[in-house]
CSV table of C-alpha atoms in Angstrom, one decimal:
chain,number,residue,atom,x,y,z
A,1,UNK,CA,81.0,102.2,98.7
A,2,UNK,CA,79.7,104.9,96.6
A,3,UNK,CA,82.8,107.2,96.8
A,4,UNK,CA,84.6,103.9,95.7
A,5,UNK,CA,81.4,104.2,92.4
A,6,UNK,CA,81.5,108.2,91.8
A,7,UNK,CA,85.3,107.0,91.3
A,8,UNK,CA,85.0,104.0,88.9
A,9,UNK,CA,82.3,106.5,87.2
A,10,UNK,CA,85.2,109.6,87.3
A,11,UNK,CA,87.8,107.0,86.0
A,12,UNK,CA,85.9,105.8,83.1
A,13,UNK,CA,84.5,108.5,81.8
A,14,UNK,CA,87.9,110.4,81.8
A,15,UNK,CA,89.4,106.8,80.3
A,16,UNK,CA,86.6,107.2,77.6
A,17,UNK,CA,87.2,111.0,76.8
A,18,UNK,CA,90.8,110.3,76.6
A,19,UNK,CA,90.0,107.5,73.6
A,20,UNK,CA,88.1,109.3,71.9
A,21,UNK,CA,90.2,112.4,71.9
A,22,UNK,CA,92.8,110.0,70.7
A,23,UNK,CA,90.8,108.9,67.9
A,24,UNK,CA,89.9,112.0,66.6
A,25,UNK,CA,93.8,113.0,66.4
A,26,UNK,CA,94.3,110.2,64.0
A,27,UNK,CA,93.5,109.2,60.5
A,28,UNK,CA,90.2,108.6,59.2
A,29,UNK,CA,89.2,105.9,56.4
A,30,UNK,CA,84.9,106.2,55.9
A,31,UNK,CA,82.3,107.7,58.0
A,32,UNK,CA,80.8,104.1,58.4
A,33,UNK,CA,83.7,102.4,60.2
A,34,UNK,CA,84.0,106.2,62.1
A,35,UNK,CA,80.8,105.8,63.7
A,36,UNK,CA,81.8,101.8,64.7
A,37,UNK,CA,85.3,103.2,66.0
A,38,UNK,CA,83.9,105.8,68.3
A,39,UNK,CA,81.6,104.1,69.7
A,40,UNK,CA,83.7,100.8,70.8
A,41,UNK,CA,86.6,103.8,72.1
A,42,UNK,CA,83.3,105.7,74.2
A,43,UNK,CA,81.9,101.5,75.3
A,44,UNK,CA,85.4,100.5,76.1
A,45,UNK,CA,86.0,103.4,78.5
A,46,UNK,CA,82.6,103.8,80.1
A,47,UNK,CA,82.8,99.7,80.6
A,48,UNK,CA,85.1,100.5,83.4
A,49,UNK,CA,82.5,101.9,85.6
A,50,UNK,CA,81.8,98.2,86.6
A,51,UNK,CA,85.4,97.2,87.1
A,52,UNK,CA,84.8,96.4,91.0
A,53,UNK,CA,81.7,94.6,90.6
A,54,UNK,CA,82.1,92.3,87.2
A,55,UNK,CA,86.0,92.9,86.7
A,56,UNK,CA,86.0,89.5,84.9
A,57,UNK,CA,83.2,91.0,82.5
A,58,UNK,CA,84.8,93.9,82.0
A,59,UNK,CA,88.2,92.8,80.9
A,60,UNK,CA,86.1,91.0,78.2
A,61,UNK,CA,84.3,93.5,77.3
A,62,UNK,CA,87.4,96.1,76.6
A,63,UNK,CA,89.1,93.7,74.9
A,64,UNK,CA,86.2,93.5,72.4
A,65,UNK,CA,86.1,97.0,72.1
A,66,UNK,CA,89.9,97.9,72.1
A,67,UNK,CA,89.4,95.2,68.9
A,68,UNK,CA,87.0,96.5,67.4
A,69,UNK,CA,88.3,100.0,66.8
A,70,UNK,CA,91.6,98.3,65.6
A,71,UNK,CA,89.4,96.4,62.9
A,72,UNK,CA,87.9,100.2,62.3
A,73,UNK,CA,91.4,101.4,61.4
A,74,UNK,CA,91.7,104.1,64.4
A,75,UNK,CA,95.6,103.2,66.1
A,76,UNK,CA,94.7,103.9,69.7
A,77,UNK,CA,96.4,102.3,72.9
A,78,UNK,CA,94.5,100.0,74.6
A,79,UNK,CA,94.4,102.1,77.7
A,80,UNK,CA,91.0,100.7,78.8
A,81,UNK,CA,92.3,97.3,78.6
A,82,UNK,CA,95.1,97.8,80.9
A,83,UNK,CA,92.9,99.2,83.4
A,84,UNK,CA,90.6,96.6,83.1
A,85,UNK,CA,93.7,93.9,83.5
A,86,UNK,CA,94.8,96.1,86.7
A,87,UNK,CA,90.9,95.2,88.0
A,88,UNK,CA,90.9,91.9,87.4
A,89,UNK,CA,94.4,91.0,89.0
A,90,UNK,CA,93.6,93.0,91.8
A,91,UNK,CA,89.8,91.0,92.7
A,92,UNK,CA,92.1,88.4,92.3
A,93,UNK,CA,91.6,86.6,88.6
A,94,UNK,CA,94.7,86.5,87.5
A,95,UNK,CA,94.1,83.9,85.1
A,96,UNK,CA,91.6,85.2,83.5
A,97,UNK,CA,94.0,88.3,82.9
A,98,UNK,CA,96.9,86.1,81.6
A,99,UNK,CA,94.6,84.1,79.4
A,100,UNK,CA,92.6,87.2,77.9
A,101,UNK,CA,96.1,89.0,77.6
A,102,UNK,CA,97.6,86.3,75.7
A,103,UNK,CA,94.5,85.6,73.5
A,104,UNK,CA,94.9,90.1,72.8
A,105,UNK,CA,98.5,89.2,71.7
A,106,UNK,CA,97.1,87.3,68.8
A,107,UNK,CA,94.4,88.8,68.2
A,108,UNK,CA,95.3,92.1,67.8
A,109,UNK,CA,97.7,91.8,64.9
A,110,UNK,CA,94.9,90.1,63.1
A,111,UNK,CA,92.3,93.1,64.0
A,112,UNK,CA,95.0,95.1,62.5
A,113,UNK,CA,95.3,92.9,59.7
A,114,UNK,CA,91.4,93.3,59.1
A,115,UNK,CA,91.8,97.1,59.3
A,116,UNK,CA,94.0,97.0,56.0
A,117,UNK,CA,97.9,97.0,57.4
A,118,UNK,CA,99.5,95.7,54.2
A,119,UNK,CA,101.4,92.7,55.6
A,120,UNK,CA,101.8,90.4,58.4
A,121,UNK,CA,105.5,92.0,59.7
A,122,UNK,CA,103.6,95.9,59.5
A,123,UNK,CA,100.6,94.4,61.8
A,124,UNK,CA,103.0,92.6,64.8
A,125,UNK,CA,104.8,96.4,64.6
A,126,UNK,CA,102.3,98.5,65.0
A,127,UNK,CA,100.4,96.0,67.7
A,128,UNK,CA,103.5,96.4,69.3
A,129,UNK,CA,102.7,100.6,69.3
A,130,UNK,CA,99.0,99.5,70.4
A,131,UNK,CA,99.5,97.1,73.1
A,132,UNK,CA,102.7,97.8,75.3
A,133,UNK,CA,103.4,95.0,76.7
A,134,UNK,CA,105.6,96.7,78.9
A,135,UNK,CA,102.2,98.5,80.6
A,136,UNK,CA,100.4,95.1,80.3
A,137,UNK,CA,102.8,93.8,82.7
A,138,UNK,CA,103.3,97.1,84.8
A,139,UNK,CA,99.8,97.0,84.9
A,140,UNK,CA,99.3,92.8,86.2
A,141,UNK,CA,101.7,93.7,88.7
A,142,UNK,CA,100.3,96.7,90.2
A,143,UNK,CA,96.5,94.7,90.7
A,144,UNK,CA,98.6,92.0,92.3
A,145,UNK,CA,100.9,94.0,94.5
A,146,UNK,CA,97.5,95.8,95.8
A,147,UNK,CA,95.8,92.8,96.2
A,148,UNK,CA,98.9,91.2,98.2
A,149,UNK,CA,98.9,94.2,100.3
A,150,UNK,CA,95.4,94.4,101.1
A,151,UNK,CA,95.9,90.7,102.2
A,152,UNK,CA,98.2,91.3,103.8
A,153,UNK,CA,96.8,94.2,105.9
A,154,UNK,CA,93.3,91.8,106.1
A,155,UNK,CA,95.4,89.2,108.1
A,156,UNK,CA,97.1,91.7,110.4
A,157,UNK,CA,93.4,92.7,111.2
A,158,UNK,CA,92.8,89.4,112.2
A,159,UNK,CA,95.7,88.5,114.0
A,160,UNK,CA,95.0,92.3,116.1
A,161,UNK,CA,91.5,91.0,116.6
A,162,UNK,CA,92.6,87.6,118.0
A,163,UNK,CA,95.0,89.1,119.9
A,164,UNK,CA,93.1,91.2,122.0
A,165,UNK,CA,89.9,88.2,122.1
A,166,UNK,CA,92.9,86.4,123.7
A,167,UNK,CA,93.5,88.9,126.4
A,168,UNK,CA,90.3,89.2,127.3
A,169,UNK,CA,90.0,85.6,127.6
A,170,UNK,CA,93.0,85.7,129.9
A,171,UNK,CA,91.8,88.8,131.8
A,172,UNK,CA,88.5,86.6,132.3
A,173,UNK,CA,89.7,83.8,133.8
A,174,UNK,CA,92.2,85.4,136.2
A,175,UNK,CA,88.8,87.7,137.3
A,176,UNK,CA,87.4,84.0,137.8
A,177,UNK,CA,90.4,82.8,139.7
A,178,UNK,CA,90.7,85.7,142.3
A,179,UNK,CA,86.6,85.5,142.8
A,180,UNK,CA,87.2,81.8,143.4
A,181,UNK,CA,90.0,81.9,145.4
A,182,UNK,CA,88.2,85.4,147.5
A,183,UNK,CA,84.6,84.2,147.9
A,184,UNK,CA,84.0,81.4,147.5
A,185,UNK,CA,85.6,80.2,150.5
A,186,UNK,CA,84.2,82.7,153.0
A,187,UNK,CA,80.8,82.5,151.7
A,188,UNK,CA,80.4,78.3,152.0
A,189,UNK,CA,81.8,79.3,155.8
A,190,UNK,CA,79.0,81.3,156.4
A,191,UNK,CA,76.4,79.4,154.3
A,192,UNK,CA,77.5,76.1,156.3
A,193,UNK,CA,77.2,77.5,159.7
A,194,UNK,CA,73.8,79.3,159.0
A,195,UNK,CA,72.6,76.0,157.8
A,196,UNK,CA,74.0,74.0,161.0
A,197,UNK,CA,72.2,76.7,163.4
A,198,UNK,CA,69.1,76.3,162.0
A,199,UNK,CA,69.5,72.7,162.1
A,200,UNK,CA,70.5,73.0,165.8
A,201,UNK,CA,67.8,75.1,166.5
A,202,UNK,CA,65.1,73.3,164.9
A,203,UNK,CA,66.4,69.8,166.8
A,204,UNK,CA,66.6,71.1,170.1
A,205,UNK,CA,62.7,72.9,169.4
A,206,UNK,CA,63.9,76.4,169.9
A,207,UNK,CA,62.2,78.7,167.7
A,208,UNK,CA,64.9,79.8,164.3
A,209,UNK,CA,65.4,83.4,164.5
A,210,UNK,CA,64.4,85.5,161.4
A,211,UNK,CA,67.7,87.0,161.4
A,212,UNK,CA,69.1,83.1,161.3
A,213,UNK,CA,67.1,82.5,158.7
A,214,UNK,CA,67.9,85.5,156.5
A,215,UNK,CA,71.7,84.7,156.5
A,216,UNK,CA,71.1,81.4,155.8
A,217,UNK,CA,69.2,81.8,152.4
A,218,UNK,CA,71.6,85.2,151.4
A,219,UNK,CA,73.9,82.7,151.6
A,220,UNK,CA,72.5,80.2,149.7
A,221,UNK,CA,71.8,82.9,146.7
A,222,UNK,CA,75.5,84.3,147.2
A,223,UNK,CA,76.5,81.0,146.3
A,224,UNK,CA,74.8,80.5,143.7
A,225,UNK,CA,74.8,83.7,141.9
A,226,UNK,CA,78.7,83.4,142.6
A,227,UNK,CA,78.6,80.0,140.5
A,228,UNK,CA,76.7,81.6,137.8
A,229,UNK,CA,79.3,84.3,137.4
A,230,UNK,CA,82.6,82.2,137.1
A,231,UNK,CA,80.8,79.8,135.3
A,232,UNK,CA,80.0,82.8,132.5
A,233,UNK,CA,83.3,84.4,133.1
A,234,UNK,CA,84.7,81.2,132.3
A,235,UNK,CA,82.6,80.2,129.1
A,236,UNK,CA,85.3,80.2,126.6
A,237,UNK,CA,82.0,80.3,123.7
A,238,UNK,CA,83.6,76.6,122.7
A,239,UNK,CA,80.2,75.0,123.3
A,240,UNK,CA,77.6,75.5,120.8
A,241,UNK,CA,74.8,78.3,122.0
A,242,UNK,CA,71.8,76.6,123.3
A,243,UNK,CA,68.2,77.9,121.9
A,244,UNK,CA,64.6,77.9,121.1
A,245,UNK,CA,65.2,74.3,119.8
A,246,UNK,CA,67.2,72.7,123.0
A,247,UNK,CA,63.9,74.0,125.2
A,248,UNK,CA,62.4,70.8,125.0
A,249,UNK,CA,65.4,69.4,126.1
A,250,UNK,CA,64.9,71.5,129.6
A,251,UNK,CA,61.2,70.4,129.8
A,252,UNK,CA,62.5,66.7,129.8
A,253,UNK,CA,65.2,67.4,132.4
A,254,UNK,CA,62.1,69.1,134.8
A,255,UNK,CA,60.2,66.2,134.3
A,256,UNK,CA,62.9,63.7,135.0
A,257,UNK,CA,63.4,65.9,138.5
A,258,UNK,CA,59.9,65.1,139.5
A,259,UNK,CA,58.2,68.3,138.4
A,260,UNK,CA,55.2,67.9,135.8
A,261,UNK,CA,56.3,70.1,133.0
A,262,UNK,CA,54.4,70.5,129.7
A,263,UNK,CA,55.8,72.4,126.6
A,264,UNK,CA,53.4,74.1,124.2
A,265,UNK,CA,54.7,75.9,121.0
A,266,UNK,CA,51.9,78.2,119.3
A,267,UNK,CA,52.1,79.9,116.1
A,268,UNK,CA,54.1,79.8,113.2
A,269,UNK,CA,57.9,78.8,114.0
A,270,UNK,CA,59.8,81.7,112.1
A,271,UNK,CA,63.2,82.0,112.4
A,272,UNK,CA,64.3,84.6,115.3
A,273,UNK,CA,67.4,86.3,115.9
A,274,UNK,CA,70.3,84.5,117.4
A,275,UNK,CA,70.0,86.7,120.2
A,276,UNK,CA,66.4,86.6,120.8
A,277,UNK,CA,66.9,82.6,120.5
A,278,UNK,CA,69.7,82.5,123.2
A,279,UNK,CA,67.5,84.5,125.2
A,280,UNK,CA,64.2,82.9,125.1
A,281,UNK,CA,66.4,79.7,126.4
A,282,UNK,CA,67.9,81.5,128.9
A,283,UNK,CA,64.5,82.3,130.5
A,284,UNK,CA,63.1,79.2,130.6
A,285,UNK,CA,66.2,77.8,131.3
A,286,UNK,CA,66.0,80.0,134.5
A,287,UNK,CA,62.1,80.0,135.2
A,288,UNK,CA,61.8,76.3,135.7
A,289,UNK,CA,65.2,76.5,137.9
A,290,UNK,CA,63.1,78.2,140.2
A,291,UNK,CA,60.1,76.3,139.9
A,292,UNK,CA,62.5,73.7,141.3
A,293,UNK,CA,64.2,75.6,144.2
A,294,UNK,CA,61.7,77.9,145.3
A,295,UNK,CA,58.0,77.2,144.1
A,296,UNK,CA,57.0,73.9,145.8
A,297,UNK,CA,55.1,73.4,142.8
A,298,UNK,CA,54.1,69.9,141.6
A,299,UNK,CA,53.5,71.1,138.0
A,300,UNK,CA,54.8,73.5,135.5
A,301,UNK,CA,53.5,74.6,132.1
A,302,UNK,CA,55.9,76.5,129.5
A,303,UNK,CA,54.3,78.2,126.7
A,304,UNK,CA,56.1,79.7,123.5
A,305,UNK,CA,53.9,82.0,121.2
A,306,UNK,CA,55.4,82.9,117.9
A,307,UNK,CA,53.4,86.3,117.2
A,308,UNK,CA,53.6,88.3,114.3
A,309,UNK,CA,57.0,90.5,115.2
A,310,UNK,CA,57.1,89.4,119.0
A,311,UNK,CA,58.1,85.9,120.1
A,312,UNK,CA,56.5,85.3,123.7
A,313,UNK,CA,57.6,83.0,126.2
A,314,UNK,CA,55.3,82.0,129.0
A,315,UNK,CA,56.2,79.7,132.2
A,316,UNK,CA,53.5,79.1,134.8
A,317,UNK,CA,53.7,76.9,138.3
A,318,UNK,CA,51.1,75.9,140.7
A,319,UNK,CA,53.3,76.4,144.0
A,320,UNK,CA,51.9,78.2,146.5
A,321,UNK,CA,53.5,82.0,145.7
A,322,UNK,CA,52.7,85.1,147.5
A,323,UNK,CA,53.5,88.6,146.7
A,324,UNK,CA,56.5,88.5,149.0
A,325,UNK,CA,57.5,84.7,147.6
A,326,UNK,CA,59.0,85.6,144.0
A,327,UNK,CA,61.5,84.2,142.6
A,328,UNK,CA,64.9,86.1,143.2
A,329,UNK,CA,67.6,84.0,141.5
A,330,UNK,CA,68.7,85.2,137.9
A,331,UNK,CA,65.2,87.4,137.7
A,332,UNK,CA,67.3,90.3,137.9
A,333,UNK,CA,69.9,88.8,135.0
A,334,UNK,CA,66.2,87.8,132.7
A,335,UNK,CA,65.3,91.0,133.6
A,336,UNK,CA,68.7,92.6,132.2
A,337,UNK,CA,68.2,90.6,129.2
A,338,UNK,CA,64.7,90.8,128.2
A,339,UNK,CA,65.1,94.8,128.5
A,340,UNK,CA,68.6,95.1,126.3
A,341,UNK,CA,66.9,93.7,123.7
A,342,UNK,CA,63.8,96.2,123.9
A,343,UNK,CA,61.4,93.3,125.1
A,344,UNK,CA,59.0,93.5,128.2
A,345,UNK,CA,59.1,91.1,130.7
A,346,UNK,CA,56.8,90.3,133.7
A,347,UNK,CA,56.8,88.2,137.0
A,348,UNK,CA,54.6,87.8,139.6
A,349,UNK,CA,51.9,85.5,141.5
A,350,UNK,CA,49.0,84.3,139.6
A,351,UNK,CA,45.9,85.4,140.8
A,352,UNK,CA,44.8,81.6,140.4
A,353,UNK,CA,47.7,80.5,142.6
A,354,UNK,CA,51.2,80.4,141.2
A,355,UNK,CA,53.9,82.3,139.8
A,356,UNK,CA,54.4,83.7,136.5
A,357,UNK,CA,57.0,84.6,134.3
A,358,UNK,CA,56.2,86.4,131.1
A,359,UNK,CA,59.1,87.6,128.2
A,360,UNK,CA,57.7,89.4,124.9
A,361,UNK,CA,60.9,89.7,122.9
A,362,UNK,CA,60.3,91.8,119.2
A,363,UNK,CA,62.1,89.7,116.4
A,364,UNK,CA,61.4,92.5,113.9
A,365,UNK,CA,64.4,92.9,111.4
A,366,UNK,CA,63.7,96.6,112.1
């Protein structure tokens, strides 16, 4: 961006040394009308600078210019015009261009005409020597040919972009196939037998050995940390991204399971980033999950603190958790998250009783 603005400034101040060299080549009438010349040939060249940003603008303003130093009697090309023109076609006005460029056709015999040309036949000629309608035309369809082609080369982007998204979709869900087709079947094996021997054991009275018991919950978290990854390798993003505003949502669905959940929201509720918002559902999504499968907890209590630059998100249960009784499913993956967004988070028991989980995310622009 500002090479593209020490170019429009290059480009205009060379357009407006160019002018005025012109007009000091050519007759003079009075050192009134001089001064007026000059400086619309100096304004109409240095208007350029803007071309990219108000190109709409600055066709109008050359125009005025390129007729005002007619009416001052000084026969110079319109050279800032047709830049101007090229500018506007090329941000894509091209009607503004047509209309100002047929309203300079008229309008420049008659600046002419005020300037002193003797009769109506000598003005149209000598507009004809002032505005080329040849380079008024060259110079519509160069802005539109560029603008065509950086279209064109916009859409190829695109199509590249969606290409490859494509692909990776594709290369997604055949990763999700072969896991499906790999795993899954050999881990329910194991999961269902694990669960039958400890169910044999415990019927006949026979004590469960540790080693029993070990397989049978590895296999239970294999199974489900093997859902949770084909259902994310399969996530296509066609369903809208759940967030701060869908949490009480989950506190309704934990109630309607039997748990006692409470939601309380504290502080002012700025907007947060999208991905601090996807986030702070994510880990409440996943804290009461466990409060559910692994706590034994009759009540839950979900706490969301909108600090100045931090957004914290606290979930507490009253089940009966030890040291060695945390949590392990998706603490790792909140864990992952928290962190690659430069946020802190912290789980453990409660010296009160319970468990804890405890997310500061920064939502500071910076």
């Amino acid at each position: 961006m500002r090479r593209a603005r020490i170019v429009d400034g290059v480009i205009a101040v060379g357009v407006a040394a160019a002018l005025v060299v012109a007009g000091l080549s050519g007759p003079h009438r009075s050192p009134g009308l001089d001064v007026l010349g000059f400086a619309a040939l100096a304004a109409g060249g240095l208007a350029l600078v803007a071309r990219r940003r108000a190109p709409v603008a600055v066709l109008a303003a050359t125009a005025v210019a390129a007729l005002a130093y007619q009416v001052a009697g000084f026969e110079v090309p319109v050279v800032a015009y047709l830049f101007a023109v090229y500018a506007a076609v090329r941000a894509g006005h091209r009607i503004a261009a047509v209309v100002a460029s047929v309203l300079m056709l008229g309008a420049v015999p008659l600046a002419l005409l005020a300037s002193g040309v003797p009769d109506t036949g000598a003005a149209f000629t000598q507009s004809r020597d002032v505005l080329q309608l040849a380079w008024l035309i060259a110079a519509g369809a160069a802005g539109e040919a560029l603008r065509q082609a950086e279209r064109r080369a916009d859409e190829a982007e695109r199509t590249r972009e969606e290409t490859a998204r494509r692909r990776a979709d594709e290369e997604r869900l055949h990763i999700a196939r072969e896991l499906h087709d790999s795993l899954t079947h050999q881990i329910s094996v194991i999961k269902v037998q694990a669960e039958v021997a400890v169910h044999l054991a415990r019927k006949r009275g026979e004590e469960v050995p540790e080693a029993l018991l070990a397989i049978r919950e590895a296999g239970r978290e294999a199974t489900r940390e093997l859902r949770a990854t084909l259902e994310a390798l399969r996530d296509d993003d066609t369903d809208p991204p759940r967030g701060l505003d869908d949490v009480p949502d989950l506190v309704r669905q934990a109630r309607t399971a039997g748990l006692d959940a409470r939601l309380t929201v504290e502080g002012r509720c700025a907007a947060v980033p999208a991905a601090v918002d996807r986030t702070a559902y994510r880990i409440v999504q996943e804290s009461l999950t466990n409060v559910a499968r692994h706590a034994a907890a009759a009540s839950a209590s979900v706490r969301i603190d909108h600090r100045p630059g931090a957004l914290v998100i606290r979930v507490d249960d009253d089940g009966p958790a030890t040291v060695d009784s945390a949590p392990g499913v998706g603490l790792t993956g909140m864990r992952e998250r928290v962190t690659a967004l430069g946020g802190r988070l912290q789980a453990g028991p409660r010296r009160e009783g319970g468990f804890r989980v405890q997310a500061e995310l920064p939502v500071d622009p910076a």
